[in-house]
Amino acid sequence: MSIPLFALTLAACGSEVDEAPPQAEAAAASEAPEEIVVEGEERRIVAFGDSLFAGYNLAEHEGYPERLQRALRQAGINATVVDAGVSGDTSSGGLERIGFLLDQQPVKPDLFILELGGNDMLRGIQPAATRSNFEGMLAELQSRDIPVLLMGMRTPPNYGPEYQQQFDALYGDLAREYGAQLVPFWLESIYQSPELFQSDRIHPTAEGIDLLVADTVDDVQAALPDAG
């Protein structure tokens, strides 16, 4: 995958903000698998992000949160992964909605997966502002004693060395400051494989999502506190 495509991949999570994804067409092409039932204490995970979590142009069961839930259950973990992805969301949008979303959860989540930042880069938002929004979200989660897994992003070189350095550093810095677990670059396993992206060359295919899940499920399990 070329650098321009890599840049589009990162920016894509906001490109469809004004358009509803054709979910019906995608759903017709794929049949939902039978649900996996696992005994034991339920582990509740909130997957909070943008269109990369919302499953743009995929059937409902093909999105990252849904496939992650299936992978965890295949591993014997009675996981429920709440899909809290909103297409086009920025870190400021995440900060605005995080408190309300947490208040609406029936029980305190065992883990919160935070995946945002790509749209900030697309819109040229300064890394200092993005960092401030992440600090607000992480402080909110810390105040509620909810463990966090940060899904890191990276900028392509065409954003300039100063922007790139500041943006790329913020995920690791924040993970250390707030005691969060970190996946340094969560698209690592697919960003060099154009065939794992949809025809828009931006959003992952169902196969791409499956590879992302396979590449990160161990990080999720490691971030998930022991039951009880």
PDB file of N, CA and C in Angstrom, residues 67-147:
ATOM      1  N   ARG A  67     -17.052  -8.946  15.707  1.00  0.00           N
ATOM      2  CA  ARG A  67     -16.108 -10.030  15.454  1.00  0.00           C
ATOM      3  C   ARG A  67     -15.190 -10.254  16.649  1.00  0.00           C
ATOM      4  N   LEU A  68     -14.872  -9.174  17.361  1.00  0.00           N
ATOM      5  CA  LEU A  68     -14.074  -9.326  18.576  1.00  0.00           C
ATOM      6  C   LEU A  68     -14.843 -10.131  19.616  1.00  0.00           C
ATOM      7  N   GLN A  69     -16.126  -9.843  19.766  1.00  0.00           N
ATOM      8  CA  GLN A  69     -16.933 -10.609  20.721  1.00  0.00           C
ATOM      9  C   GLN A  69     -16.912 -12.093  20.374  1.00  0.00           C
ATOM     10  N   ARG A  70     -17.045 -12.396  19.097  1.00  0.00           N
ATOM     11  CA  ARG A  70     -17.044 -13.803  18.683  1.00  0.00           C
ATOM     12  C   ARG A  70     -15.696 -14.454  18.976  1.00  0.00           C
ATOM     13  N   ALA A  71     -14.599 -13.738  18.692  1.00  0.00           N
ATOM     14  CA  ALA A  71     -13.267 -14.287  18.935  1.00  0.00           C
ATOM     15  C   ALA A  71     -13.033 -14.533  20.421  1.00  0.00           C
ATOM     16  N   LEU A  72     -13.484 -13.622  21.251  1.00  0.00           N
ATOM     17  CA  LEU A  72     -13.328 -13.804  22.696  1.00  0.00           C
ATOM     18  C   LEU A  72     -14.144 -14.992  23.191  1.00  0.00           C
ATOM     19  N   ARG A  73     -15.340 -15.150  22.660  1.00  0.00           N
ATOM     20  CA  ARG A  73     -16.163 -16.292  23.068  1.00  0.00           C
ATOM     21  C   ARG A  73     -15.563 -17.609  22.567  1.00  0.00           C
ATOM     22  N   GLN A  74     -14.955 -17.584  21.396  1.00  0.00           N
ATOM     23  CA  GLN A  74     -14.273 -18.782  20.914  1.00  0.00           C
ATOM     24  C   GLN A  74     -13.108 -19.148  21.830  1.00  0.00           C
ATOM     25  N   ALA A  75     -12.563 -18.148  22.512  1.00  0.00           N
ATOM     26  CA  ALA A  75     -11.472 -18.382  23.460  1.00  0.00           C
ATOM     27  C   ALA A  75     -11.982 -18.734  24.853  1.00  0.00           C
ATOM     28  N   GLY A  76     -13.305 -18.883  24.982  1.00  0.00           N
ATOM     29  CA  GLY A  76     -13.888 -19.293  26.261  1.00  0.00           C
ATOM     30  C   GLY A  76     -14.247 -18.156  27.198  1.00  0.00           C
ATOM     31  N   ILE A  77     -14.208 -16.908  26.704  1.00  0.00           N
ATOM     32  CA  ILE A  77     -14.546 -15.753  27.535  1.00  0.00           C
ATOM     33  C   ILE A  77     -15.963 -15.317  27.221  1.00  0.00           C
ATOM     34  N   ASN A  78     -16.804 -15.230  28.223  1.00  0.00           N
ATOM     35  CA  ASN A  78     -18.201 -14.849  28.035  1.00  0.00           C
ATOM     36  C   ASN A  78     -18.288 -13.330  27.874  1.00  0.00           C
ATOM     37  N   ALA A  79     -17.839 -12.858  26.705  1.00  0.00           N
ATOM     38  CA  ALA A  79     -17.732 -11.421  26.464  1.00  0.00           C
ATOM     39  C   ALA A  79     -18.960 -10.878  25.755  1.00  0.00           C
ATOM     40  N   THR A  80     -19.359  -9.675  26.169  1.00  0.00           N
ATOM     41  CA  THR A  80     -20.327  -8.873  25.437  1.00  0.00           C
ATOM     42  C   THR A  80     -19.621  -7.581  25.064  1.00  0.00           C
ATOM     43  N   VAL A  81     -19.465  -7.352  23.760  1.00  0.00           N
ATOM     44  CA  VAL A  81     -18.769  -6.156  23.287  1.00  0.00           C
ATOM     45  C   VAL A  81     -19.806  -5.182  22.738  1.00  0.00           C
ATOM     46  N   VAL A  82     -19.925  -4.046  23.387  1.00  0.00           N
ATOM     47  CA  VAL A  82     -20.889  -3.016  23.001  1.00  0.00           C
ATOM     48  C   VAL A  82     -20.279  -2.170  21.881  1.00  0.00           C
ATOM     49  N   ASP A  83     -20.961  -2.104  20.749  1.00  0.00           N
ATOM     50  CA  ASP A  83     -20.488  -1.310  19.623  1.00  0.00           C
ATOM     51  C   ASP A  83     -20.892   0.148  19.835  1.00  0.00           C
ATOM     52  N   ALA A  84     -19.938   0.975  20.231  1.00  0.00           N
ATOM     53  CA  ALA A  84     -20.181   2.401  20.449  1.00  0.00           C
ATOM     54  C   ALA A  84     -19.388   3.226  19.446  1.00  0.00           C
ATOM     55  N   GLY A  85     -19.303   2.729  18.210  1.00  0.00           N
ATOM     56  CA  GLY A  85     -18.635   3.457  17.143  1.00  0.00           C
ATOM     57  C   GLY A  85     -19.598   4.400  16.453  1.00  0.00           C
ATOM     58  N   VAL A  86     -19.151   5.604  16.162  1.00  0.00           N
ATOM     59  CA  VAL A  86     -19.945   6.615  15.464  1.00  0.00           C
ATOM     60  C   VAL A  86     -19.128   7.131  14.281  1.00  0.00           C
ATOM     61  N   SER A  87     -19.615   6.922  13.068  1.00  0.00           N
ATOM     62  CA  SER A  87     -18.886   7.358  11.884  1.00  0.00           C
ATOM     63  C   SER A  87     -18.659   8.868  11.923  1.00  0.00           C
ATOM     64  N   GLY A  88     -17.426   9.273  11.595  1.00  0.00           N
ATOM     65  CA  GLY A  88     -17.085  10.677  11.558  1.00  0.00           C
ATOM     66  C   GLY A  88     -16.695  11.279  12.886  1.00  0.00           C
ATOM     67  N   ASP A  89     -16.711  10.489  13.947  1.00  0.00           N
ATOM     68  CA  ASP A  89     -16.441  11.049  15.268  1.00  0.00           C
ATOM     69  C   ASP A  89     -14.989  11.505  15.400  1.00  0.00           C
ATOM     70  N   THR A  90     -14.802  12.620  16.058  1.00  0.00           N
ATOM     71  CA  THR A  90     -13.486  13.133  16.404  1.00  0.00           C
ATOM     72  C   THR A  90     -13.263  12.953  17.901  1.00  0.00           C
ATOM     73  N   SER A  91     -12.085  13.313  18.367  1.00  0.00           N
ATOM     74  CA  SER A  91     -11.839  13.214  19.808  1.00  0.00           C
ATOM     75  C   SER A  91     -12.726  14.176  20.589  1.00  0.00           C
ATOM     76  N   SER A  92     -13.047  15.336  20.018  1.00  0.00           N
ATOM     77  CA  SER A  92     -13.944  16.262  20.719  1.00  0.00           C
ATOM     78  C   SER A  92     -15.355  15.694  20.783  1.00  0.00           C
ATOM     79  N   GLY A  93     -15.796  15.027  19.704  1.00  0.00           N
ATOM     80  CA  GLY A  93     -17.097  14.365  19.738  1.00  0.00           C
ATOM     81  C   GLY A  93     -17.118  13.247  20.755  1.00  0.00           C
ATOM     82  N   GLY A  94     -16.020  12.507  20.839  1.00  0.00           N
ATOM     83  CA  GLY A  94     -15.935  11.455  21.844  1.00  0.00           C
ATOM     84  C   GLY A  94     -16.022  12.003  23.251  1.00  0.00           C
ATOM     85  N   LEU A  95     -15.325  13.114  23.486  1.00  0.00           N
ATOM     86  CA  LEU A  95     -15.360  13.731  24.811  1.00  0.00           C
ATOM     87  C   LEU A  95     -16.766  14.190  25.166  1.00  0.00           C
ATOM     88  N   GLU A  96     -17.495  14.688  24.183  1.00  0.00           N
ATOM     89  CA  GLU A  96     -18.859  15.167  24.433  1.00  0.00           C
ATOM     90  C   GLU A  96     -19.808  14.031  24.799  1.00  0.00           C
ATOM     91  N   ARG A  97     -19.612  12.840  24.231  1.00  0.00           N
ATOM     92  CA  ARG A  97     -20.599  11.780  24.430  1.00  0.00           C
ATOM     93  C   ARG A  97     -20.192  10.705  25.421  1.00  0.00           C
ATOM     94  N   ILE A  98     -18.946  10.717  25.877  1.00  0.00           N
ATOM     95  CA  ILE A  98     -18.479   9.600  26.685  1.00  0.00           C
ATOM     96  C   ILE A  98     -19.203   9.490  28.023  1.00  0.00           C
ATOM     97  N   GLY A  99     -19.434  10.613  28.683  1.00  0.00           N
ATOM     98  CA  GLY A  99     -20.097  10.567  29.982  1.00  0.00           C
ATOM     99  C   GLY A  99     -21.513  10.035  29.869  1.00  0.00           C
ATOM    100  N   PHE A 100     -22.255  10.517  28.864  1.00  0.00           N
ATOM    101  CA  PHE A 100     -23.627  10.055  28.662  1.00  0.00           C
ATOM    102  C   PHE A 100     -23.654   8.569  28.369  1.00  0.00           C
ATOM    103  N   LEU A 101     -22.742   8.115  27.482  1.00  0.00           N
ATOM    104  CA  LEU A 101     -22.716   6.697  27.135  1.00  0.00           C
ATOM    105  C   LEU A 101     -22.434   5.836  28.363  1.00  0.00           C
ATOM    106  N   LEU A 102     -21.478   6.239  29.178  1.00  0.00           N
ATOM    107  CA  LEU A 102     -21.159   5.460  30.375  1.00  0.00           C
ATOM    108  C   LEU A 102     -22.329   5.440  31.348  1.00  0.00           C
ATOM    109  N   ASP A 103     -23.024   6.560  31.448  1.00  0.00           N
ATOM    110  CA  ASP A 103     -24.186   6.621  32.345  1.00  0.00           C
ATOM    111  C   ASP A 103     -25.290   5.671  31.905  1.00  0.00           C
ATOM    112  N   GLN A 104     -25.344   5.365  30.602  1.00  0.00           N
ATOM    113  CA  GLN A 104     -26.400   4.511  30.068  1.00  0.00           C
ATOM    114  C   GLN A 104     -26.084   3.018  30.172  1.00  0.00           C
ATOM    115  N   GLN A 105     -24.862   2.674  30.558  1.00  0.00           N
ATOM    116  CA  GLN A 105     -24.514   1.252  30.643  1.00  0.00           C
ATOM    117  C   GLN A 105     -25.206   0.610  31.856  1.00  0.00           C
ATOM    118  N   PRO A 106     -25.783  -0.576  31.678  1.00  0.00           N
ATOM    119  CA  PRO A 106     -26.486  -1.227  32.797  1.00  0.00           C
ATOM    120  C   PRO A 106     -25.553  -1.631  33.934  1.00  0.00           C
ATOM    121  N   VAL A 107     -24.296  -1.921  33.618  1.00  0.00           N
ATOM    122  CA  VAL A 107     -23.286  -2.231  34.622  1.00  0.00           C
ATOM    123  C   VAL A 107     -21.990  -1.554  34.202  1.00  0.00           C
ATOM    124  N   LYS A 108     -21.074  -1.378  35.145  1.00  0.00           N
ATOM    125  CA  LYS A 108     -19.788  -0.774  34.807  1.00  0.00           C
ATOM    126  C   LYS A 108     -19.013  -1.704  33.872  1.00  0.00           C
ATOM    127  N   PRO A 109     -18.499  -1.179  32.761  1.00  0.00           N
ATOM    128  CA  PRO A 109     -17.734  -2.042  31.839  1.00  0.00           C
ATOM    129  C   PRO A 109     -16.482  -2.600  32.511  1.00  0.00           C
ATOM    130  N   ASP A 110     -16.134  -3.817  32.123  1.00  0.00           N
ATOM    131  CA  ASP A 110     -14.874  -4.412  32.575  1.00  0.00           C
ATOM    132  C   ASP A 110     -13.686  -3.825  31.821  1.00  0.00           C
ATOM    133  N   LEU A 111     -13.956  -3.324  30.594  1.00  0.00           N
ATOM    134  CA  LEU A 111     -12.888  -2.756  29.772  1.00  0.00           C
ATOM    135  C   LEU A 111     -13.501  -1.774  28.789  1.00  0.00           C
ATOM    136  N   PHE A 112     -12.758  -0.697  28.521  1.00  0.00           N
ATOM    137  CA  PHE A 112     -13.185   0.322  27.562  1.00  0.00           C
ATOM    138  C   PHE A 112     -12.096   0.416  26.495  1.00  0.00           C
ATOM    139  N   ILE A 113     -12.447   0.115  25.238  1.00  0.00           N
ATOM    140  CA  ILE A 113     -11.496   0.220  24.127  1.00  0.00           C
ATOM    141  C   ILE A 113     -11.731   1.566  23.455  1.00  0.00           C
ATOM    142  N   LEU A 114     -10.700   2.405  23.440  1.00  0.00           N
ATOM    143  CA  LEU A 114     -10.815   3.773  22.934  1.00  0.00           C
ATOM    144  C   LEU A 114     -10.076   3.897  21.609  1.00  0.00           C
ATOM    145  N   GLU A 115     -10.827   4.103  20.529  1.00  0.00           N
ATOM    146  CA  GLU A 115     -10.271   4.172  19.172  1.00  0.00           C
ATOM    147  C   GLU A 115     -10.761   5.458  18.503  1.00  0.00           C
ATOM    148  N   LEU A 116      -9.982   6.519  18.586  1.00  0.00           N
ATOM    149  CA  LEU A 116     -10.300   7.794  17.951  1.00  0.00           C
ATOM    150  C   LEU A 116      -9.000   8.485  17.531  1.00  0.00           C
ATOM    151  N   GLY A 117      -9.126   9.558  16.773  1.00  0.00           N
ATOM    152  CA  GLY A 117      -7.969  10.357  16.398  1.00  0.00           C
ATOM    153  C   GLY A 117      -7.781  10.498  14.899  1.00  0.00           C
ATOM    154  N   GLY A 118      -8.213   9.514  14.105  1.00  0.00           N
ATOM    155  CA  GLY A 118      -8.032   9.589  12.660  1.00  0.00           C
ATOM    156  C   GLY A 118      -8.724  10.786  12.048  1.00  0.00           C
ATOM    157  N   ASN A 119      -9.925  11.099  12.516  1.00  0.00           N
ATOM    158  CA  ASN A 119     -10.654  12.242  11.967  1.00  0.00           C
ATOM    159  C   ASN A 119     -10.047  13.570  12.399  1.00  0.00           C
ATOM    160  N   ASP A 120      -9.432  13.600  13.561  1.00  0.00           N
ATOM    161  CA  ASP A 120      -8.726  14.817  13.977  1.00  0.00           C
ATOM    162  C   ASP A 120      -7.631  15.136  12.972  1.00  0.00           C
ATOM    163  N   MET A 121      -6.891  14.104  12.573  1.00  0.00           N
ATOM    164  CA  MET A 121      -5.816  14.279  11.614  1.00  0.00           C
ATOM    165  C   MET A 121      -6.373  14.726  10.267  1.00  0.00           C
ATOM    166  N   LEU A 122      -7.453  14.094   9.812  1.00  0.00           N
ATOM    167  CA  LEU A 122      -8.080  14.448   8.544  1.00  0.00           C
ATOM    168  C   LEU A 122      -8.444  15.925   8.504  1.00  0.00           C
ATOM    169  N   ARG A 123      -8.922  16.437   9.608  1.00  0.00           N
ATOM    170  CA  ARG A 123      -9.402  17.825   9.660  1.00  0.00           C
ATOM    171  C   ARG A 123      -8.310  18.807  10.056  1.00  0.00           C
ATOM    172  N   GLY A 124      -7.102  18.316  10.211  1.00  0.00           N
ATOM    173  CA  GLY A 124      -6.002  19.213  10.528  1.00  0.00           C
ATOM    174  C   GLY A 124      -6.036  19.766  11.931  1.00  0.00           C
ATOM    175  N   ILE A 125      -6.733  19.076  12.832  1.00  0.00           N
ATOM    176  CA  ILE A 125      -6.795  19.516  14.223  1.00  0.00           C
ATOM    177  C   ILE A 125      -5.416  19.356  14.848  1.00  0.00           C
ATOM    178  N   GLN A 126      -4.990  20.342  15.566  1.00  0.00           N
ATOM    179  CA  GLN A 126      -3.662  20.306  16.163  1.00  0.00           C
ATOM    180  C   GLN A 126      -3.554  19.183  17.201  1.00  0.00           C
ATOM    181  N   PRO A 127      -2.437  18.462  17.217  1.00  0.00           N
ATOM    182  CA  PRO A 127      -2.274  17.368  18.178  1.00  0.00           C
ATOM    183  C   PRO A 127      -2.483  17.792  19.627  1.00  0.00           C
ATOM    184  N   ALA A 128      -2.163  19.039  19.967  1.00  0.00           N
ATOM    185  CA  ALA A 128      -2.373  19.495  21.347  1.00  0.00           C
ATOM    186  C   ALA A 128      -3.854  19.472  21.710  1.00  0.00           C
ATOM    187  N   ALA A 129      -4.724  19.825  20.757  1.00  0.00           N
ATOM    188  CA  ALA A 129      -6.167  19.791  21.010  1.00  0.00           C
ATOM    189  C   ALA A 129      -6.657  18.348  21.122  1.00  0.00           C
ATOM    190  N   THR A 130      -6.138  17.485  20.240  1.00  0.00           N
ATOM    191  CA  THR A 130      -6.496  16.068  20.313  1.00  0.00           C
ATOM    192  C   THR A 130      -6.065  15.476  21.650  1.00  0.00           C
ATOM    193  N   ARG A 131      -4.855  15.794  22.055  1.00  0.00           N
ATOM    194  CA  ARG A 131      -4.347  15.311  23.337  1.00  0.00           C
ATOM    195  C   ARG A 131      -5.251  15.764  24.484  1.00  0.00           C
ATOM    196  N   SER A 132      -5.666  17.026  24.468  1.00  0.00           N
ATOM    197  CA  SER A 132      -6.519  17.555  25.524  1.00  0.00           C
ATOM    198  C   SER A 132      -7.847  16.809  25.591  1.00  0.00           C
ATOM    199  N   ASN A 133      -8.428  16.502  24.425  1.00  0.00           N
ATOM    200  CA  ASN A 133      -9.688  15.756  24.396  1.00  0.00           C
ATOM    201  C   ASN A 133      -9.509  14.339  24.937  1.00  0.00           C
ATOM    202  N   PHE A 134      -8.412  13.696  24.558  1.00  0.00           N
ATOM    203  CA  PHE A 134      -8.118  12.362  25.081  1.00  0.00           C
ATOM    204  C   PHE A 134      -7.917  12.413  26.595  1.00  0.00           C
ATOM    205  N   GLU A 135      -7.249  13.444  27.073  1.00  0.00           N
ATOM    206  CA  GLU A 135      -7.057  13.585  28.518  1.00  0.00           C
ATOM    207  C   GLU A 135      -8.397  13.678  29.235  1.00  0.00           C
ATOM    208  N   GLY A 136      -9.348  14.400  28.636  1.00  0.00           N
ATOM    209  CA  GLY A 136     -10.677  14.489  29.236  1.00  0.00           C
ATOM    210  C   GLY A 136     -11.382  13.152  29.277  1.00  0.00           C
ATOM    211  N   MET A 137     -11.288  12.385  28.183  1.00  0.00           N
ATOM    212  CA  MET A 137     -11.931  11.073  28.149  1.00  0.00           C
ATOM    213  C   MET A 137     -11.268  10.115  29.128  1.00  0.00           C
ATOM    214  N   LEU A 138      -9.947  10.105  29.150  1.00  0.00           N
ATOM    215  CA  LEU A 138      -9.226   9.188  30.034  1.00  0.00           C
ATOM    216  C   LEU A 138      -9.425   9.552  31.502  1.00  0.00           C
ATOM    217  N   ALA A 139      -9.517  10.844  31.795  1.00  0.00           N
ATOM    218  CA  ALA A 139      -9.790  11.258  33.176  1.00  0.00           C
ATOM    219  C   ALA A 139     -11.181  10.806  33.609  1.00  0.00           C
ATOM    220  N   GLU A 140     -12.144  10.880  32.689  1.00  0.00           N
ATOM    221  CA  GLU A 140     -13.505  10.423  32.989  1.00  0.00           C
ATOM    222  C   GLU A 140     -13.505   8.923  33.281  1.00  0.00           C
ATOM    223  N   LEU A 141     -12.803   8.161  32.475  1.00  0.00           N
ATOM    224  CA  LEU A 141     -12.734   6.719  32.681  1.00  0.00           C
ATOM    225  C   LEU A 141     -11.974   6.388  33.964  1.00  0.00           C
ATOM    226  N   GLN A 142     -10.917   7.131  34.242  1.00  0.00           N
ATOM    227  CA  GLN A 142     -10.136   6.912  35.457  1.00  0.00           C
ATOM    228  C   GLN A 142     -10.970   7.201  36.690  1.00  0.00           C
ATOM    229  N   SER A 143     -11.800   8.240  36.629  1.00  0.00           N
ATOM    230  CA  SER A 143     -12.642   8.589  37.774  1.00  0.00           C
ATOM    231  C   SER A 143     -13.682   7.521  38.063  1.00  0.00           C
ATOM    232  N   ARG A 144     -14.010   6.726  37.064  1.00  0.00           N
ATOM    233  CA  ARG A 144     -14.992   5.648  37.216  1.00  0.00           C
ATOM    234  C   ARG A 144     -14.298   4.299  37.416  1.00  0.00           C
ATOM    235  N   ASP A 145     -12.982   4.302  37.464  1.00  0.00           N
ATOM    236  CA  ASP A 145     -12.192   3.091  37.692  1.00  0.00           C
ATOM    237  C   ASP A 145     -12.475   2.039  36.618  1.00  0.00           C
ATOM    238  N   ILE A 146     -12.454   2.478  35.360  1.00  0.00           N
ATOM    239  CA  ILE A 146     -12.687   1.580  34.226  1.00  0.00           C
ATOM    240  C   ILE A 146     -11.381   1.396  33.464  1.00  0.00           C
ATOM    241  N   PRO A 147     -10.873   0.179  33.348  1.00  0.00           N
ATOM    242  CA  PRO A 147      -9.636  -0.067  32.587  1.00  0.00           C
ATOM    243  C   PRO A 147      -9.798   0.309  31.117  1.00  0.00           C
TER     244      PRO A 147
END
